[in-house]
C-alpha positions in Angstrom: 101.1 74.6 -6.0 98.0 72.2 -8.1 97.7 73.8 -11.7 94.3 75.6 -12.0 92.7 73.1 -14.6 93.6 70.3 -12.7 92.1 72.1 -9.0 88.8 72.9 -11.1 89.0 68.6 -12.1 89.4 67.9 -8.5 86.5 70.1 -7.9 84.1 68.5 -9.9 85.2 64.9 -9.0 84.3 65.9 -5.3 81.0 66.8 -6.2 80.0 63.7 -8.0 81.3 61.4 -5.1 79.3 63.9 -2.6 76.4 63.4 -5.0 76.5 59.4 -5.2 77.1 59.4 -1.4 73.7 61.2 -0.7 71.0 59.0 -1.0 67.9 59.8 -2.7 64.8 60.2 -0.9 62.6 57.2 -0.8 59.6 58.6 1.4 58.0 61.7 1.9 59.7 64.2 4.1 59.9 63.7 7.9 57.5 59.8 7.0 59.4 56.4 8.3 61.4 55.0 5.6 61.8 51.7 7.2 59.9 48.8 9.3 62.4 46.7 10.5 64.4 45.6 7.8 62.2 46.4 5.1 62.2 49.8 3.1 58.8 51.7 2.5 58.7 53.9 -0.4 56.7 56.8 -1.1 53.8 55.9 -2.7 53.9 53.4 0.6 53.7 55.1 3.7 53.8 54.7 7.3 51.3 57.0 9.1 48.5 59.8 8.3 49.9 62.3 5.9 52.6 59.6 4.4 51.0 57.3 2.2 49.7 58.5 -1.5 45.9 56.8 -0.4 44.1 54.2 1.1 46.2 51.1 -1.1 49.6 52.5 -0.1 49.0 52.6 4.4 51.4 50.3 6.1 51.1 49.5 9.6 54.5 49.0 11.6 54.0 46.0 14.4 56.6 44.6 16.4 59.1 45.9 12.9 57.0 43.9 10.8 55.2 45.8 8.2 51.4 45.3 7.2 49.8 46.6 4.0 46.4 47.3 5.8 44.5 47.3 2.4 44.9 43.6 1.7 45.8 42.9 5.0 49.2 41.2 4.5 52.9 41.4 5.7 55.3 43.0 3.6 58.6 41.5 2.5 59.4 43.9 -0.1 59.0 46.7 -2.4 60.6 47.4 -5.6 61.2 49.9 -7.9 63.1 49.4 -10.9 63.4 50.3 -14.5 62.2 46.8 -14.8 59.0 46.7 -12.6 57.3 47.9 -9.7 56.9 44.9 -7.4 55.9 44.2 -4.1 56.5 40.7 -1.7 53.8 39.6 0.4 54.0 37.0 2.9 50.1 34.6 1.3 48.6 32.0 3.3 49.1 28.4 1.8 45.6 26.5 0.9 46.1 22.8 2.5 44.0 19.6 2.4 44.4 16.5 4.7 41.0 14.8 4.1 39.8 12.9 0.9 37.3 16.1 -0.2 38.1 19.1 -1.9 39.2 22.6 -0.6 38.5 25.6 -2.3 40.2 29.2 -1.6 39.9 32.6 -3.4 42.9 35.0 -4.4 41.2 38.6 -4.6 43.1 41.9 -5.5 40.2 43.0 -7.5 39.8 47.2 -7.2 43.4 47.1 -5.6 46.1 48.7 -7.7 48.4 44.9 -7.3 48.2 42.0 -10.0 49.6 39.1 -9.7 52.8 38.7 -11.1 54.5 35.9 -13.8 57.2 35.8 -11.2 54.9 33.6 -9.3 54.0 29.7 -9.9 51.5 27.7 -9.0 52.7 24.3 -6.9 51.2 21.6 -5.7 52.5 19.4 -3.0 51.3 15.5 -1.8 50.8 12.7 -2.8 47.5 12.2 -5.6 47.2 15.9 -5.7 45.1 17.7 -8.1 45.6 21.4 -7.4 44.1 23.3 -10.6 43.2 27.5 -10.6 40.5 29.1 -12.2 39.1 32.7 -13.1 35.5 33.9 -14.8 34.1 29.9 -14.3 37.7 28.7 -16.5 40.2 26.4 -15.6 43.2 28.5 -16.5 46.1 26.0 -15.0 46.5 22.9 -12.9 48.6 20.4 -12.1 48.8 16.8 -10.6 51.5 15.0 -8.2 51.8 11.3 -7.2 54.5 9.8 -5.1 56.7 7.5 -5.9 55.4 4.1 -5.1 58.9 2.4 -5.0 60.5 5.0 -2.4 63.6 3.5 -3.1 66.1 6.7 -3.5 65.1 9.6 -1.7 66.5 12.9 -3.6 69.9 14.2 -2.3 69.5 17.0 0.5 71.4 19.4 -2.0 69.3 19.6 -4.5 66.6 22.1 -4.5 63.3 22.4 -5.9 64.5 24.7 -8.8 67.2 22.0 -9.8 64.8 18.8 -10.0 62.0 20.9 -11.7 59.4 20.0 -8.9 57.9 17.2 -11.9 55.5 15.6 -10.9 56.4 13.2 -7.9 55.3 14.7 -4.4 55.4 18.1 -6.7 54.3 19.6 -9.2 54.3 23.2 -10.7 53.0 25.2 -13.6 52.6 28.7 -14.9 49.8 31.1 -14.7 49.0 32.6 -17.9 51.5 36.0 -18.3 49.6 37.0 -21.1 46.7 38.1 -18.3 47.0 40.7 -15.6 45.1 38.8 -12.9 43.7 40.1 -10.0 41.5 37.0 -8.8 42.0 33.6 -9.4 40.1 30.6 -7.4 42.2 27.4 -6.4 41.0 23.9 -6.0 42.5 21.2 -4.3 42.1 17.9 -4.5 42.9 14.4 -3.7 43.0 11.8 -6.1 42.5 8.1 -5.0 43.9 5.1 -6.3 43.1 1.5 -5.2 45.2 0.3 -2.8 47.1 3.7 -2.6 47.1 6.5 0.4 47.7 4.0 2.8 50.7 5.0 5.3 51.4 7.8 2.8 51.4 11.2 4.1 47.6 12.4 3.4 47.9 15.9 3.4 48.1 17.9 0.4 48.7 21.8 -0.8 48.8 24.6 -3.0 50.0 28.0 -3.6 51.1 30.3 -5.6 54.9 31.2 -4.6 57.7 32.9 -5.8 60.0 31.0 -8.3 63.3 32.4 -7.1 62.3 31.5 -3.4 60.8 28.4 -3.9 64.2 27.5 -5.7 66.6 29.0 -3.2 65.1 28.0 0.2 63.0 24.5 -0.2 65.2 21.4 -0.5 62.4 19.3 -0.9 58.3 18.4 -1.7 58.5 17.1 2.0 59.3 20.1 3.4 57.3 22.6 1.1 54.6 20.6 2.1 54.6 22.4 6.0 54.6 25.6 4.7 52.4 27.8 6.3 52.7 31.0 4.3 54.5 31.8 1.4 56.1 34.9 -0.6 54.0 35.8 -3.6 55.1 38.6 -5.8 53.0 41.1 -6.6 53.2 44.1 -9.3 51.7 47.5 -9.0 51.1 50.9 -10.2 48.8 53.8 -9.4 45.3 54.1 -10.4 44.9 56.1 -13.1 42.5 58.2 -10.8 45.1 59.1 -8.3 48.0 59.6 -10.6 48.0 63.1 -11.1 48.1 63.8 -7.8 51.4 62.2 -7.0 54.1 64.6 -5.8 56.0 64.1 -9.3 53.4 65.6 -10.8 53.4 69.0 -9.4 56.7 69.9 -12.0 56.0 68.8 -15.5 60.0 69.6 -15.9 60.7 66.8 -13.7 59.8 64.3 -16.5 63.3 64.5 -17.7 64.3 62.3 -15.0 61.4 59.9 -14.6 59.9 57.9 -17.1 55.9 57.0 -16.6 55.0 55.2 -19.6 54.5 52.1 -18.5 50.6 51.5 -18.3 48.6 48.1 -18.0 44.9 47.0 -17.2 43.0 44.5 -15.9 39.2 44.0 -17.4 37.1 42.1 -14.8 33.9 40.8 -16.2 31.2 40.0 -13.6 27.3 38.5 -14.7 26.3 41.7 -15.6 28.8 44.6 -15.5 33.1 44.7 -16.5 34.9 47.2 -15.1 38.4 48.1 -15.5 41.6 48.6 -13.5 44.3 50.9 -15.0 47.6 51.7 -13.5 50.7 53.3 -14.1 54.1 52.5 -13.3 57.0 55.1 -12.8 61.1 54.5 -12.8 63.7 56.6 -12.9 65.4 57.2 -16.6 68.7 55.5 -17.2 71.7 57.6 -14.9 69.1 58.9 -12.1 68.0 56.8 -9.1 65.7 57.4 -6.8 62.1 57.3 -6.0 60.3 58.5 -9.3 57.0 59.2 -7.6 58.3 61.8 -5.6 59.0 65.1 -6.8 62.8 65.2 -7.2 63.2 61.6 -6.5 65.2 60.7 -9.1 68.9 62.2 -8.7 72.7 61.4 -9.1 73.6 61.7 -12.9 77.0 62.9 -12.5 78.3 66.1 -14.2 80.8 65.1 -16.8 84.7 66.0 -16.2 85.3 68.3 -18.9 
């Protein structure tokens, strides 16, 4: 016969195991939770009534999720204590002429910001790549070709190890103090007398998730052929939309989630200045799930006493 105290402890342990086994909801009720192998948590959603507002609407085309508001493929959406991020597949700017090419990365007015987990990267011979914002250069780099070309990089050396240090590839940070939503990219060729003959004349420039680049590209030559690369965006909820989230239907639920992380970007044009203010939420320590949903953070265990 099982002693009463041991029996009670077994029941509590069983409840705890069941609580761990049940995954907290990530999407609204009766809404798709995945597109292909990509999880789609609220406030993002697939289908009418499944997302918070226009910015978070996702279409699922042949198992490929597309964030409609910025028309980019979604590779991953993350909600954590550290940060809320979305990984998107962003086009690369390339240049195979002796001229100058420019492009604009623009997320203004959206709840998406360029993360400092990205690095600005230039690839190719005699490449001059730089970023400017509000008519000021904020970052840039130059890469050259090793004229001797005697000892190619070992195939097992990744860009993370070699540092992308200026030979066929250069890399720099974007200012972490700025919450950037718009950047202009410029890519041009520096021509020295007698050079560029017999060399690949194409260059490319792009923002890219530094971790992905270091783990997946093992030489500048392979980086040169890229057409799209993963870019990390920080995201949150516009202040104007924040009070309409489900979690705010219950003030008592703030015991399990926290939305105190707020950041803003100020964009200045010729005559106007606008501020984009967003809230980021996370489950409190000991809870897990989706803090943007009512009862979305669950899983704290009962003490076994």
